[in-house]
């Protein structure tokens, strides 16, 4: 099968919440979801590990090992709400432009612009993760390499990066149906 015959939404499934939304919308079988999630989590860890191995200790400390952290000036519920909202917009865009149509010519533009707006709007609050695998991998690597600039409580708000995206993706499924 040529590359261009693969449904476009498959390429946006590097995010666990998008996988959940696509399966919830009936565009892929649910039994595929655990396999996607496993590969996403493994990829997040391997990517963070590779980045840590090519950085100096100072660079790793300065970047907090790539960990997504809740801003100290924001409350937990603000982080949860922001992750939920931006993930909703991303999943809703994927469902409407890539998964729901045969002609998805503008899907890359729509999804790219949505991601850009999401990052600009919540980057300072939560790091705009929208992806549990992207948050888990760097946190584990930061713990392994014991980066000194990570706050002692960096695991305390980690649930935001799991609950927020799945709340947003579930809301996108409900609106989609």
MMTF fields as JSON, N, C-alpha, C and O atoms, coordinates in Angstrom:
{
  "mmtfVersion": "1.0.0",
  "mmtfProducer": "UNKNOWN",
  "numBonds": 707,
  "numAtoms": 708,
  "numGroups": 177,
  "numChains": 1,
  "numModels": 1,
  "chainsPerModel": [1],
  "groupsPerChain": [177],
  "chainIdList": ["A"],
  "bondAtomList": [4, 2, 8, 6, 12, 10, 16, 14, 20, 18, 24, 22, 28, 26, 32, 30, 36, 34, 40, 38, 44, 42, 48, 46, 52, 50, 56, 54, 60, 58, 64, 62, 68, 66, 72, 70, 76, 74, 80, 78, 84, 82, 88, 86, 92, 90, 96, 94, 100, 98, 104, 102, 108, 106, 112, 110, 116, 114, 120, 118, 124, 122, 128, 126, 132, 130, 136, 134, 140, 138, 144, 142, 148, 146, 152, 150, 156, 154, 160, 158, 164, 162, 168, 166, 172, 170, 176, 174, 180, 178, 184, 182, 188, 186, 192, 190, 196, 194, 200, 198, 204, 202, 208, 206, 212, 210, 216, 214, 220, 218, 224, 222, 228, 226, 232, 230, 236, 234, 240, 238, 244, 242, 248, 246, 252, 250, 256, 254, 260, 258, 264, 262, 268, 266, 272, 270, 276, 274, 280, 278, 284, 282, 288, 286, 292, 290, 296, 294, 300, 298, 304, 302, 308, 306, 312, 310, 316, 314, 320, 318, 324, 322, 328, 326, 332, 330, 336, 334, 340, 338, 344, 342, 348, 346, 352, 350, 356, 354, 360, 358, 364, 362, 368, 366, 372, 370, 376, 374, 380, 378, 384, 382, 388, 386, 392, 390, 396, 394, 400, 398, 404, 402, 408, 406, 412, 410, 416, 414, 420, 418, 424, 422, 428, 426, 432, 430, 436, 434, 440, 438, 444, 442, 448, 446, 452, 450, 456, 454, 460, 458, 464, 462, 468, 466, 472, 470, 476, 474, 480, 478, 484, 482, 488, 486, 492, 490, 496, 494, 500, 498, 504, 502, 508, 506, 512, 510, 516, 514, 520, 518, 524, 522, 528, 526, 532, 530, 536, 534, 540, 538, 544, 542, 548, 546, 552, 550, 556, 554, 560, 558, 564, 562, 568, 566, 572, 570, 576, 574, 580, 578, 584, 582, 588, 586, 592, 590, 596, 594, 600, 598, 604, 602, 608, 606, 612, 610, 616, 614, 620, 618, 624, 622, 628, 626, 632, 630, 636, 634, 640, 638, 644, 642, 648, 646, 652, 650, 656, 654, 660, 658, 664, 662, 668, 666, 672, 670, 676, 674, 680, 678, 684, 682, 688, 686, 692, 690, 696, 694, 700, 698, 704, 702],
  "bondOrderList": [1, 1, 1, 1, 1, 1, 1, 1, 1, 1, 1, 1, 1, 1, 1, 1, 1, 1, 1, 1, 1, 1, 1, 1, 1, 1, 1, 1, 1, 1, 1, 1, 1, 1, 1, 1, 1, 1, 1, 1, 1, 1, 1, 1, 1, 1, 1, 1, 1, 1, 1, 1, 1, 1, 1, 1, 1, 1, 1, 1, 1, 1, 1, 1, 1, 1, 1, 1, 1, 1, 1, 1, 1, 1, 1, 1, 1, 1, 1, 1, 1, 1, 1, 1, 1, 1, 1, 1, 1, 1, 1, 1, 1, 1, 1, 1, 1, 1, 1, 1, 1, 1, 1, 1, 1, 1, 1, 1, 1, 1, 1, 1, 1, 1, 1, 1, 1, 1, 1, 1, 1, 1, 1, 1, 1, 1, 1, 1, 1, 1, 1, 1, 1, 1, 1, 1, 1, 1, 1, 1, 1, 1, 1, 1, 1, 1, 1, 1, 1, 1, 1, 1, 1, 1, 1, 1, 1, 1, 1, 1, 1, 1, 1, 1, 1, 1, 1, 1, 1, 1, 1, 1, 1, 1, 1, 1],
  "groupList": [{"groupName": "UNK", "atomNameList": ["N", "CA", "C", "O"], "elementList": ["N", "C", "C", "O"], "formalChargeList": [0, 0, 0, 0], "bondAtomList": [1, 0, 2, 1, 3, 2], "bondOrderList": [1, 1, 2], "singleLetterCode": "X", "chemCompType": "L-PEPTIDE LINKING"}],
  "groupTypeList": [0, 0, 0, 0, 0, 0, 0, 0, 0, 0, 0, 0, 0, 0, 0, 0, 0, 0, 0, 0, 0, 0, 0, 0, 0, 0, 0, 0, 0, 0, 0, 0, 0, 0, 0, 0, 0, 0, 0, 0, 0, 0, 0, 0, 0, 0, 0, 0, 0, 0, 0, 0, 0, 0, 0, 0, 0, 0, 0, 0, 0, 0, 0, 0, 0, 0, 0, 0, 0, 0, 0, 0, 0, 0, 0, 0, 0, 0, 0, 0, 0, 0, 0, 0, 0, 0, 0, 0, 0, 0, 0, 0, 0, 0, 0, 0, 0, 0, 0, 0, 0, 0, 0, 0, 0, 0, 0, 0, 0, 0, 0, 0, 0, 0, 0, 0, 0, 0, 0, 0, 0, 0, 0, 0, 0, 0, 0, 0, 0, 0, 0, 0, 0, 0, 0, 0, 0, 0, 0, 0, 0, 0, 0, 0, 0, 0, 0, 0, 0, 0, 0, 0, 0, 0, 0, 0, 0, 0, 0, 0, 0, 0, 0, 0, 0, 0, 0, 0, 0, 0, 0, 0, 0, 0, 0, 0, 0],
  "groupIdList": [1, 2, 3, 4, 5, 6, 7, 8, 9, 10, 11, 12, 13, 14, 15, 16, 17, 18, 19, 20, 21, 22, 23, 24, 25, 26, 27, 28, 29, 30, 31, 32, 33, 34, 35, 36, 37, 38, 39, 40, 41, 42, 43, 44, 45, 46, 47, 48, 49, 50, 51, 52, 53, 54, 55, 56, 57, 58, 59, 60, 61, 62, 63, 64, 65, 66, 67, 68, 69, 70, 71, 72, 73, 74, 75, 76, 77, 78, 79, 80, 81, 82, 83, 84, 85, 86, 87, 88, 89, 90, 91, 92, 93, 94, 95, 96, 97, 98, 99, 100, 101, 102, 103, 104, 105, 106, 107, 108, 109, 110, 111, 112, 113, 114, 115, 116, 117, 118, 119, 120, 121, 122, 123, 124, 125, 126, 127, 128, 129, 130, 131, 132, 133, 134, 135, 136, 137, 138, 139, 140, 141, 142, 143, 144, 145, 146, 147, 148, 149, 150, 151, 152, 153, 154, 155, 156, 157, 158, 159, 160, 161, 162, 163, 164, 165, 166, 167, 168, 169, 170, 171, 172, 173, 174, 175, 176, 177],
  "secStructList": [7, 7, 4, 4, 4, 1, 7, 4, 4, 4, 4, 4, 6, 6, 1, 2, 2, 2, 2, 2, 2, 2, 2, 2, 6, 6, 1, 1, 7, 4, 4, 4, 2, 2, 2, 2, 2, 2, 2, 2, 2, 2, 2, 2, 2, 2, 2, 2, 2, 2, 2, 2, 2, 2, 1, 7, 2, 2, 2, 2, 2, 2, 6, 4, 4, 4, 7, 7, 7, 7, 7, 6, 6, 1, 7, 2, 2, 2, 2, 2, 2, 2, 2, 2, 2, 2, 2, 2, 2, 2, 2, 2, 2, 2, 0, 0, 0, 0, 0, 1, 7, 1, 7, 7, 6, 6, 2, 2, 2, 2, 2, 2, 2, 2, 2, 2, 2, 2, 2, 2, 2, 2, 2, 2, 2, 2, 7, 7, 7, 7, 7, 2, 2, 2, 2, 2, 2, 2, 2, 2, 2, 2, 2, 2, 2, 6, 7, 6, 6, 1, 7, 6, 6, 6, 6, 6, 6, 6, 6, 2, 2, 2, 2, 2, 2, 2, 2, 2, 2, 2, 2, 2, 2, 2, 2, 2, 7],
  "xCoordList": [0.839, 0.0, 0.89, 1.75, 0.707, 1.514, 1.273, 0.206, 2.27, 2.245, 1.014, 0.408, 0.637, -0.443, -1.824, -2.816, -1.923, -3.21, -3.52, -4.607, -2.592, -2.83, -3.678, -3.376, -4.741, -5.567, -4.731, -3.865, -4.986, -4.166, -4.19, -3.174, -5.339, -5.414, -4.437, -4.134, -3.938, -2.95, -1.673, -0.995, -1.338, -0.105, -0.242, 0.765, -1.451, -1.645, -1.771, -2.017, -1.608, -1.789, -0.507, -0.301, 0.337, 1.486, 1.074, 1.875, -0.153, -0.683, -1.752, -2.656, -1.645, -2.592, -4.019, -4.947, -4.215, -5.563, -6.192, -7.396, -5.398, -5.919, -6.289, -7.297, -5.493, -5.829, -7.167, -8.015, -7.353, -8.607, -9.767, -10.83, -9.576, -10.642, -10.996, -12.176, -10.003, -10.255, -10.982, -11.906, -10.571, -11.251, -12.66, -13.604, -12.798, -14.112, -15.087, -16.299, -14.564, -15.412, -15.744, -16.474, -15.212, -15.51, -14.682, -15.054, -13.572, -12.738, -11.633, -10.929, -11.479, -10.54, -11.045, -11.756, -10.701, -11.166, -10.516, -9.342, -11.295, -10.776, -9.642, -8.794, -9.61, -8.557, -7.179, -6.166, -7.125, -5.839, -5.248, -4.036, -6.118, -5.706, -4.565, -3.596, -4.621, -3.5, -2.156, -1.114, -2.186, -0.937, -0.375, 0.833, -1.255, -0.818, -0.246, 0.829, -0.979, -0.535, 0.805, 1.665, 0.995, 2.271, 3.406, 4.451, 3.193, 4.258, 4.493, 5.63, 3.44, 3.606, 4.402, 5.298, 4.068, 4.792, 6.249, 7.144, 6.482, 7.853, 8.622, 9.784, 7.981, 8.617, 8.929, 9.983, 8.02, 8.267, 9.469, 10.28, 9.572, 10.719, 12.011, 13.019, 11.99, 13.211, 13.678, 14.878, 12.743, 13.106, 13.731, 14.728, 13.149, 13.705, 15.065, 15.97, 15.205, 16.488, 17.563, 18.688, 17.227, 18.183, 18.597, 19.779, 17.619, 17.937, 18.852, 19.779, 18.591, 19.424, 20.843, 21.8, 20.976, 22.301, 23.183, 24.409, 22.571, 23.385, 23.599, 24.298, 23.003, 23.17, 24.244, 24.532, 24.82, 25.705, 24.831, 23.628, 25.431, 24.681, 24.073, 22.945, 24.813, 24.289, 23.091, 22.099, 23.176, 22.048, 20.829, 19.706, 21.051, 19.954, 19.297, 18.072, 20.102, 19.562, 18.819, 17.743, 19.39, 18.762, 17.416, 16.521, 17.273, 16.011, 15.079, 14.033, 15.436, 14.642, 14.403, 13.371, 15.335, 15.25, 14.061, 13.626, 13.538, 12.396, 11.059, 10.036, 11.043, 9.802, 8.819, 9.206, 7.558, 6.509, 6.064, 5.657, 6.147, 5.863, 4.787, 4.728, 3.944, 2.949, 3.664, 4.514, 3.318, 3.933, 3.667, 2.559, 4.657, 4.458, 3.402, 2.874, 3.091, 2.095, 0.672, -0.273, 0.501, -0.825, -1.241, -0.409, -2.548, -3.125, -3.304, -3.269, -3.494, -3.646, -4.839, -4.768, -5.948, -7.157, -6.995, -7.622, -6.165, -5.892, -5.087, -5.328, -4.135, -3.364, -4.23, -4.118, -5.098, -5.996, -6.958, -7.186, -7.512, -8.441, -7.735, -8.282, -6.539, -5.847, -5.461, -5.611, -4.966, -4.64, -5.898, -5.859, -7.008, -8.267, -8.743, -9.134, -8.712, -9.22, -8.363, -8.898, -7.047, -6.21, -6.257, -6.183, -6.378, -6.504, -7.848, -7.942, -8.893, -10.197, -10.09, -10.556, -9.48, -9.352, -8.556, -8.924, -7.471, -6.663, -7.453, -7.492, -8.076, -8.822, -10.021, -10.324, -10.694, -11.842, -11.392, -12.068, -10.277, -9.734, -9.357, -9.657, -8.702, -8.33, -9.576, -9.624, -10.579, -11.794, -12.524, -13.035, -12.58, -13.332, -12.573, -13.184, -11.256, -10.513, -9.817, -9.639, -9.422, -8.626, -9.373, -9.23, -10.165, -10.803, -12.187, -12.702, -12.786, -14.187, -14.409, -15.555, -13.383, -13.573, -12.628, -11.551, -13.043, -12.175, -11.17, -10.081, -11.541, -10.639, -10.079, -10.696, -8.931, -8.337, -7.161, -6.123, -7.347, -6.276, -5.79, -4.594, -6.701, -6.324, -6.072, -5.784, -6.176, -5.975, -4.606, -4.547, -3.506, -2.207, -2.142, -1.575, -2.719, -2.719, -3.578, -3.158, -4.776, -5.678, -5.083, -5.133, -4.526, -3.948, -2.699, -2.502, -1.863, -0.664, -0.98, -0.336, -1.969, -2.36, -2.971, -2.722, -3.77, -4.356, -3.268, -3.319, -2.288, -1.167, -0.411, -0.037, -0.19, 0.524, -0.238, 0.347, -1.534, -2.358, -2.386, -2.306, -2.497, -2.497, -1.202, -1.229, -0.083, 1.215, 1.378, 1.854, 0.983, 1.1, 0.185, 0.534, -0.979, -1.935, -1.639, -1.934, -1.072, -0.864, 0.581, 0.862, 1.482, 2.878, 3.422, 4.192, 3.038, 3.549, 2.863, 3.382, 1.712, 0.972, 1.42, 1.785, 1.387, 1.682, 2.76, 3.16, 3.226, 4.149, 3.418, 4.047, 2.096, 1.25, 1.572, 1.898, 1.482, 1.85, 0.831, 1.188, -0.412, -1.494, -1.196, -1.874, -0.202, 0.271, 0.9, 1.991, 0.229, 0.792, 2.167, 3.024, 2.378, 3.669, 4.788, 5.91, 4.49, 5.483, 5.847, 6.97, 4.909, 5.177, 5.816, 6.68, 5.405, 5.925, 7.394, 8.189, 7.759, 9.132, 10.172, 11.094, 10.064, 11.044, 11.042, 12.091, 9.88, 9.859, 10.636, 11.386, 10.456, 11.201, 12.698, 13.511, 13.052, 14.473, 15.056, 16.187, 14.302, 14.763, 14.99, 15.925, 14.13, 14.288, 15.518, 16.265, 15.719, 16.869, 18.185, 19.099, 18.271, 19.513, 19.603, 20.603, 18.568, 18.528, 18.963, 19.918, 18.238, 18.561, 18.308, 17.283, 19.233, 19.205, 18.208, 17.771, 17.839, 16.95, 15.469, 14.608, 15.167, 13.769, 13.23, 13.882, 12.046, 11.486, 11.212, 10.937, 11.29, 11.106, 9.712, 9.521, 8.761, 7.369, 6.953, 5.765, 7.908, 7.549, 6.628, 5.997, 6.53, 5.566, 4.184, 3.201, 4.087, 2.812, 1.694, 0.545, 2.005, 0.978, 1.016, 0.457, 1.664, 1.79, 0.44, 0.259, -0.502, -1.828, -2.51, -3.37, -2.137, -2.706, -2.461, -3.316, -1.301, -0.913, -1.515, -1.323, -2.236, -2.986, -4.475, -5.158, -4.974, -6.412, -6.843, -7.867, -6.086, -6.459, -6.667, -7.726, -5.679, -5.872, -7.042, -7.725, -7.28, -8.376, -9.736, -10.733, -9.792, -11.031, -11.319, -12.444, -10.304, -10.475, -10.841, -11.707, -10.189, -10.484, -11.89, -12.59, -12.307, -13.66, -14.697, -15.734, -14.431, -15.346, -15.419, -16.493, -14.297, -14.3, -15.121, -15.817, -15.044, -15.853, -17.335, -18.131, -17.706, -19.116, -19.637, -20.732, -18.881, -19.291, -19.349, -20.237, -18.424, -18.369, -19.614, -20.172, -20.041, -21.219, -22.457, -23.557],
  "yCoordList": [-1.168, 0.0, 1.24, 1.376, 2.12, 3.339, 4.205, 4.16, 4.978, 5.84, 6.743, 6.915, 7.311, 8.289, 7.655, 8.38, 6.34, 5.677, 5.331, 4.836, 5.579, 5.332, 6.482, 7.641, 6.193, 7.282, 8.271, 7.872, 9.548, 10.593, 10.535, 10.81, 10.18, 10.222, 9.255, 9.415, 8.262, 7.357, 8.101, 7.731, 9.128, 9.863, 10.781, 11.179, 11.121, 11.981, 11.159, 11.713, 9.855, 9.016, 8.802, 7.737, 9.787, 9.741, 10.199, 10.146, 10.643, 11.113, 10.147, 9.781, 9.734, 8.783, 9.283, 8.502, 10.579, 11.123, 11.105, 10.883, 11.333, 11.276, 9.838, 9.604, 8.886, 7.477, 7.155, 6.491, 7.632, 7.43, 8.069, 7.461, 9.276, 9.977, 9.279, 9.133, 8.849, 8.179, 6.856, 6.516, 6.11, 4.847, 5.114, 4.413, 6.122, 6.463, 6.946, 6.788, 7.53, 7.998, 6.866, 7.069, 5.681, 4.532, 4.447, 3.731, 5.159, 5.171, 4.124, 3.938, 3.44, 2.319, 1.393, 1.848, 0.117, -0.811, -0.517, -0.154, -0.679, -0.421, -1.364, -0.998, -2.547, -3.48, -3.032, -3.569, -2.059, -1.5, -0.532, -0.323, 0.046, 1.118, 0.713, 1.465, -0.434, -0.769, -0.892, -0.549, -1.374, -1.51, -0.139, 0.084, 0.781, 2.151, 2.782, 3.38, 2.645, 3.263, 2.712, 3.473, 1.411, 0.819, 1.398, 1.777, 1.461, 1.978, 3.464, 3.926, 4.223, 5.646, 5.858, 6.7, 5.088, 5.215, 4.796, 5.45, 3.719, 3.274, 4.313, 4.598, 4.87, 5.908, 7.158, 7.765, 7.555, 8.715, 8.513, 9.419, 7.31, 7.008, 6.949, 7.532, 6.253, 6.111, 7.465, 7.737, 8.306, 9.633, 10.48, 11.163, 10.439, 11.199, 10.653, 11.414, 9.343, 8.73, 9.109, 9.434, 9.07, 9.461, 10.922, 11.254, 11.785, 13.204, 13.389, 14.197, 12.644, 12.757, 12.26, 12.804, 11.242, 10.677, 11.578, 11.506, 12.423, 13.303, 14.682, 15.518, 14.924, 16.203, 16.091, 15.012, 17.233, 17.278, 17.322, 17.569, 17.086, 17.119, 18.502, 18.61, 19.56, 20.916, 21.164, 21.753, 20.72, 20.884, 20.115, 20.616, 18.924, 18.106, 18.784, 18.782, 19.361, 20.087, 21.344, 21.637, 22.091, 23.336, 23.105, 23.945, 21.982, 21.681, 20.821, 20.391, 20.564, 19.701, 18.333, 17.71, 17.868, 16.578, 16.532, 15.452, 17.695, 17.745, 17.544, 17.441, 17.484, 17.232, 18.382, 19.55, 18.036, 19.052, 19.287, 18.357, 20.524, 20.868, 21.937, 22.839, 21.824, 22.856, 24.101, 24.023, 25.241, 26.494, 26.723, 26.468, 27.196, 27.433, 28.496, 28.555, 29.331, 30.38, 29.908, 30.675, 28.679, 28.163, 27.064, 26.344, 26.956, 25.906, 24.64, 24.688, 23.504, 22.216, 22.226, 21.68, 22.85, 22.826, 23.676, 23.393, 24.708, 25.499, 24.681, 24.753, 23.907, 23.025, 21.945, 21.652, 21.349, 20.301, 20.86, 20.244, 22.023, 22.641, 23.014, 22.801, 23.561, 23.968, 22.761, 22.8, 21.687, 20.476, 19.873, 19.383, 19.91, 19.373, 20.171, 19.595, 21.484, 22.34, 22.224, 22.066, 22.301, 22.246, 20.869, 20.761, 19.817, 18.48, 18.32, 17.661, 18.915, 18.897, 19.519, 18.94, 20.69, 21.356, 20.511, 20.411, 19.906, 19.068, 17.851, 17.573, 17.131, 15.92, 16.259, 15.538, 17.337, 17.758, 18.095, 17.743, 18.761, 19.093, 17.831, 17.714, 16.889, 15.631, 14.888, 14.395, 14.806, 14.07, 14.72, 14.019, 16.036, 16.715, 16.829, 16.85, 16.904, 17.133, 15.905, 15.786, 14.993, 13.86, 12.537, 11.709, 12.334, 11.029, 10.964, 9.873, 12.093, 12.092, 12.368, 12.511, 12.444, 12.826, 12.047, 11.622, 11.872, 11.214, 12.196, 11.808, 13.449, 14.473, 15.259, 16.212, 14.858, 15.51, 16.389, 16.41, 17.098, 17.909, 18.996, 19.279, 19.597, 20.679, 20.201, 21.011, 18.898, 18.37, 18.736, 19.156, 18.598, 18.964, 20.431, 20.755, 21.304, 22.724, 22.977, 23.679, 22.405, 22.608, 22.052, 22.706, 20.857, 20.24, 20.998, 21.216, 21.398, 22.159, 23.503, 23.902, 24.203, 25.489, 25.301, 26.094, 24.252, 23.971, 23.681, 24.181, 22.877, 22.601, 23.881, 24.083, 24.736, 25.995, 26.866, 27.41, 26.997, 27.804, 27.179, 27.888, 25.857, 25.163, 25.423, 25.718, 25.316, 25.516, 26.963, 27.215, 27.907, 29.316, 29.669, 30.51, 29.035, 29.403, 28.753, 29.352, 27.562, 26.896, 26.492, 25.84, 26.863, 26.5, 27.005, 26.306, 28.197, 28.77, 28.191, 28.321, 27.559, 27.015, 25.588, 25.275, 24.727, 23.304, 22.754, 21.599, 23.535, 23.018, 22.493, 21.992, 22.6, 22.195, 20.787, 20.585, 19.832, 18.461, 17.808, 17.358, 17.749, 17.094, 15.624, 14.99, 15.069, 13.733, 13.091, 13.488, 12.106, 11.46, 10.831, 10.862, 10.271, 9.632, 10.663, 10.386, 11.839, 12.909, 13.406, 13.856, 13.326, 13.763, 12.68, 12.972, 11.438, 10.35, 10.048, 9.903, 9.954, 9.608, 10.534, 10.05, 11.849, 12.756, 12.742, 12.924, 12.529, 12.456, 11.245, 11.341, 10.117, 8.915, 9.126, 8.779, 9.69, 9.93, 10.937, 10.768, 11.976, 12.934, 12.282, 12.632, 11.331, 10.589, 9.681, 9.581, 9.027, 8.121, 8.888, 8.47, 10.023, 10.793, 11.781, 12.484, 11.837, 12.691, 14.12, 14.644, 14.725, 16.106, 16.995, 16.867, 17.881, 18.653, 19.802, 20.242, 20.296, 21.453, 21.075, 21.954, 19.785, 19.374, 19.642, 19.305, 20.247, 20.45, 19.1, 18.104, 19.085, 17.835, 17.245, 16.034, 18.086, 17.639, 17.445, 17.511, 17.209, 17.189, 16.032, 16.077, 15.007, 13.924, 14.256, 13.638, 15.227, 15.507, 15.886, 15.497, 16.618, 17.079, 16.321, 16.776, 15.189, 14.431, 13.93, 13.74, 13.717, 13.247, 14.217, 13.815, 15.478, 16.474, 16.075, 16.282, 15.506, 15.157, 13.838, 13.438, 13.164, 11.959, 12.274, 11.987, 12.863, 13.133, 14.209, 14.056, 15.284, 16.388, 15.971, 16.242, 15.313, 14.896, 13.933, 14.003, 13.046, 12.1, 12.731, 12.312, 13.722, 14.487, 15.248, 15.229, 15.915, 16.663, 15.777, 16.132, 14.619, 13.694, 13.125, 12.976, 12.807, 12.287, 13.348, 13.036, 14.59, 15.676, 15.822, 16.076, 15.665, 15.742, 14.61, 14.812, 13.423, 12.295, 12.6, 12.372, 13.119, 13.434, 14.481, 14.325, 15.535, 16.582, 16.02, 16.377, 15.159, 14.574, 13.744, 13.808, 12.968, 12.123, 12.96, 12.434],
  "zCoordList": [0.0, 0.0, 0.0, 0.871, -0.933, -0.967, 0.268, 0.88, 0.61, 1.789, 1.813, 2.87, 0.701, 0.678, 0.779, 0.854, 0.784, 0.935, 2.387, 2.683, 3.285, 4.698, 5.229, 4.944, 6.001, 6.532, 7.327, 8.106, 7.135, 7.743, 9.263, 9.901, 9.863, 11.314, 11.976, 13.159, 11.253, 11.832, 12.19, 13.148, 11.449, 11.708, 12.91, 13.497, 13.282, 14.445, 15.717, 16.789, 15.614, 16.787, 17.566, 18.149, 17.58, 18.465, 19.854, 20.788, 19.997, 21.263, 21.748, 20.996, 23.011, 23.576, 23.576, 23.365, 23.812, 23.835, 22.443, 22.312, 21.418, 20.048, 19.697, 19.03, 20.135, 19.922, 20.574, 19.977, 21.809, 22.534, 21.776, 21.647, 21.279, 20.564, 19.258, 18.939, 18.505, 17.224, 17.461, 16.722, 18.485, 18.799, 19.325, 18.962, 20.175, 20.72, 19.668, 19.815, 18.613, 17.512, 16.543, 15.573, 16.804, 15.956, 14.69, 13.761, 14.632, 13.43, 13.454, 12.461, 14.583, 14.684, 15.785, 16.681, 15.743, 16.781, 18.14, 18.214, 19.201, 20.541, 20.928, 21.741, 20.373, 20.769, 20.282, 20.73, 19.373, 18.936, 19.971, 20.02, 20.788, 21.699, 22.64, 22.739, 23.339, 24.239, 23.519, 24.078, 22.296, 21.537, 21.163, 21.248, 20.749, 20.469, 21.739, 21.712, 22.857, 24.102, 24.558, 25.001, 24.458, 24.853, 24.013, 24.542, 22.708, 21.839, 22.075, 21.981, 22.381, 22.665, 23.954, 24.005, 24.996, 26.265, 26.119, 26.653, 25.404, 25.161, 24.342, 24.631, 23.335, 22.519, 23.318, 23.13, 24.215, 25.069, 25.972, 26.163, 26.526, 27.389, 26.584, 26.985, 25.457, 24.64, 24.104, 24.069, 23.69, 23.204, 24.295, 24.061, 25.491, 26.611, 27.024, 27.364, 26.993, 27.342, 26.33, 26.71, 25.06, 24.02, 24.196, 24.109, 24.442, 24.641, 25.849, 25.811, 26.914, 28.114, 27.866, 28.417, 27.05, 26.796, 25.935, 26.019, 25.109, 24.266, 24.889, 24.316, 26.056, 26.742, 27.815, 28.333, 28.127, 29.287, 30.542, 30.458, 31.681, 32.946, 33.177, 33.658, 32.838, 33.002, 32.094, 32.522, 30.848, 29.929, 30.429, 30.371, 30.908, 31.426, 32.62, 32.743, 33.495, 34.645, 34.221, 34.741, 33.273, 32.827, 32.148, 32.239, 31.476, 30.783, 31.625, 31.138, 32.871, 33.759, 33.138, 33.385, 32.346, 31.646, 30.692, 30.292, 30.327, 29.414, 30.095, 29.419, 31.424, 32.16, 31.971, 31.948, 31.839, 31.801, 33.237, 33.933, 33.667, 35.056, 35.13, 34.295, 36.133, 36.388, 36.891, 37.778, 36.322, 36.741, 38.229, 38.701, 38.965, 40.403, 40.692, 41.803, 39.713, 39.924, 39.636, 39.817, 39.198, 38.868, 39.835, 40.387, 40.023, 40.865, 40.039, 38.809, 40.713, 40.035, 39.096, 37.995, 39.527, 38.707, 37.449, 36.428, 37.512, 36.312, 35.308, 34.103, 35.808, 34.937, 34.322, 33.131, 35.135, 34.646, 33.601, 32.561, 33.887, 32.932, 31.633, 30.551, 31.725, 30.494, 29.652, 28.43, 30.27, 29.508, 28.88, 27.751, 29.611, 29.076, 27.871, 26.856, 27.98, 26.904, 25.645, 24.548, 25.79, 24.586, 23.934, 22.71, 24.739, 24.159, 23.476, 22.44, 24.042, 23.376, 21.986, 21.004, 21.906, 20.603, 19.614, 18.443, 20.078, 19.199, 18.72, 17.521, 19.636, 19.257, 18.385, 17.435, 18.698, 17.885, 16.462, 15.495, 16.338, 15.015, 14.251, 13.063, 14.919, 14.256, 13.795, 12.668, 14.654, 14.285, 13.115, 12.241, 13.087, 12.027, 10.716, 9.648, 10.784, 9.539, 8.991, 7.779, 9.857, 9.386, 9.436, 8.537, 10.474, 10.647, 10.022, 9.777, 9.766, 9.359, 7.88, 7.455, 7.11, 5.717, 4.808, 5.225, 3.59, 2.607, 2.02, 1.599, 1.996, 1.468, 2.65, 3.125, 3.105, 4.271, 3.871, 4.532, 2.797, 2.24, 3.202, 3.264, 3.94, 4.851, 6.274, 7.155, 6.509, 7.863, 8.442, 9.597, 7.702, 8.292, 8.719, 9.763, 7.917, 8.263, 9.5, 10.419, 9.519, 10.654, 11.944, 12.985, 11.876, 13.072, 13.516, 14.711, 12.577, 12.914, 13.548, 14.518, 13.003, 13.585, 14.97, 15.878, 15.127, 16.439, 17.464, 18.588, 17.079, 17.988, 18.342, 19.497, 17.36, 17.618, 18.604, 19.54, 18.396, 19.302, 20.693, 21.696, 20.754, 22.047, 22.811, 24.006, 22.127, 22.776, 23.239, 24.345, 22.395, 22.77, 23.939, 24.768, 24.012, 25.056, 26.407, 27.442, 26.432, 27.724, 27.993, 28.999, 27.127, 27.343, 28.665, 29.324, 29.061, 30.307, 31.543, 32.651, 31.369, 32.51, 32.822, 33.956, 31.802, 32.022, 31.1, 31.247, 30.179, 29.174, 27.954, 27.022, 27.95, 26.815, 26.333, 25.164, 27.22, 26.87, 25.944, 24.855, 26.353, 25.603, 25.359, 24.551, 26.034, 25.72, 26.962, 27.371, 27.565, 28.751, 28.509, 29.392, 27.34, 27.049, 26.996, 27.419, 26.483, 26.404, 27.807, 28.034, 28.736, 30.105, 30.956, 31.784, 30.765, 31.596, 31.304, 32.233, 30.041, 29.668, 30.277, 30.934, 30.087, 30.689, 32.219, 32.837, 32.833, 34.293, 34.798, 35.77, 34.139, 34.534, 34.317, 35.174, 33.178, 32.888, 33.877, 34.333, 34.212, 35.212, 36.561, 37.281, 36.899, 38.151, 38.097, 39.07, 36.965, 36.811, 36.924, 37.635, 36.21, 36.201, 37.353, 37.496, 38.168, 39.351, 39.033, 39.606, 38.112, 37.763, 38.976, 39.645, 39.249, 40.488, 40.47, 41.534, 39.309, 39.266, 39.224, 39.218, 39.194, 39.245, 40.641, 41.63, 40.737, 42.07, 42.746, 42.077, 44.054, 44.796, 44.572, 44.684, 44.261, 44.107, 42.641, 42.328, 41.752, 40.334, 39.963, 38.907, 40.79, 40.529, 41.075, 40.666, 41.998, 42.664, 41.7, 41.909, 40.675, 39.736, 38.414, 37.416, 38.41, 37.162, 36.651, 35.448, 37.562, 37.147, 36.19, 35.406, 36.249, 35.336, 33.888, 33.028, 33.623, 32.257, 31.793, 30.644, 32.672, 32.298, 32.269, 31.286, 33.345, 33.438, 32.448, 31.782, 32.341, 31.452, 30.01, 29.445, 29.39, 28.002, 27.798, 26.776, 28.748, 28.551, 28.817, 28.23, 29.682, 29.84, 28.548, 28.048, 28.013, 26.763, 25.59, 24.791, 25.475, 24.373, 24.496, 23.494, 25.72, 25.929, 25.591, 25.005, 25.95, 25.576, 24.059, 23.514, 23.379, 21.909, 21.304, 20.309, 21.897, 21.415, 21.589, 20.678, 22.762, 23.04, 22.065, 21.525, 21.834, 20.888, 19.472, 18.698, 19.137, 17.794, 17.504, 16.409, 18.492, 18.275, 18.261, 18.091]
}
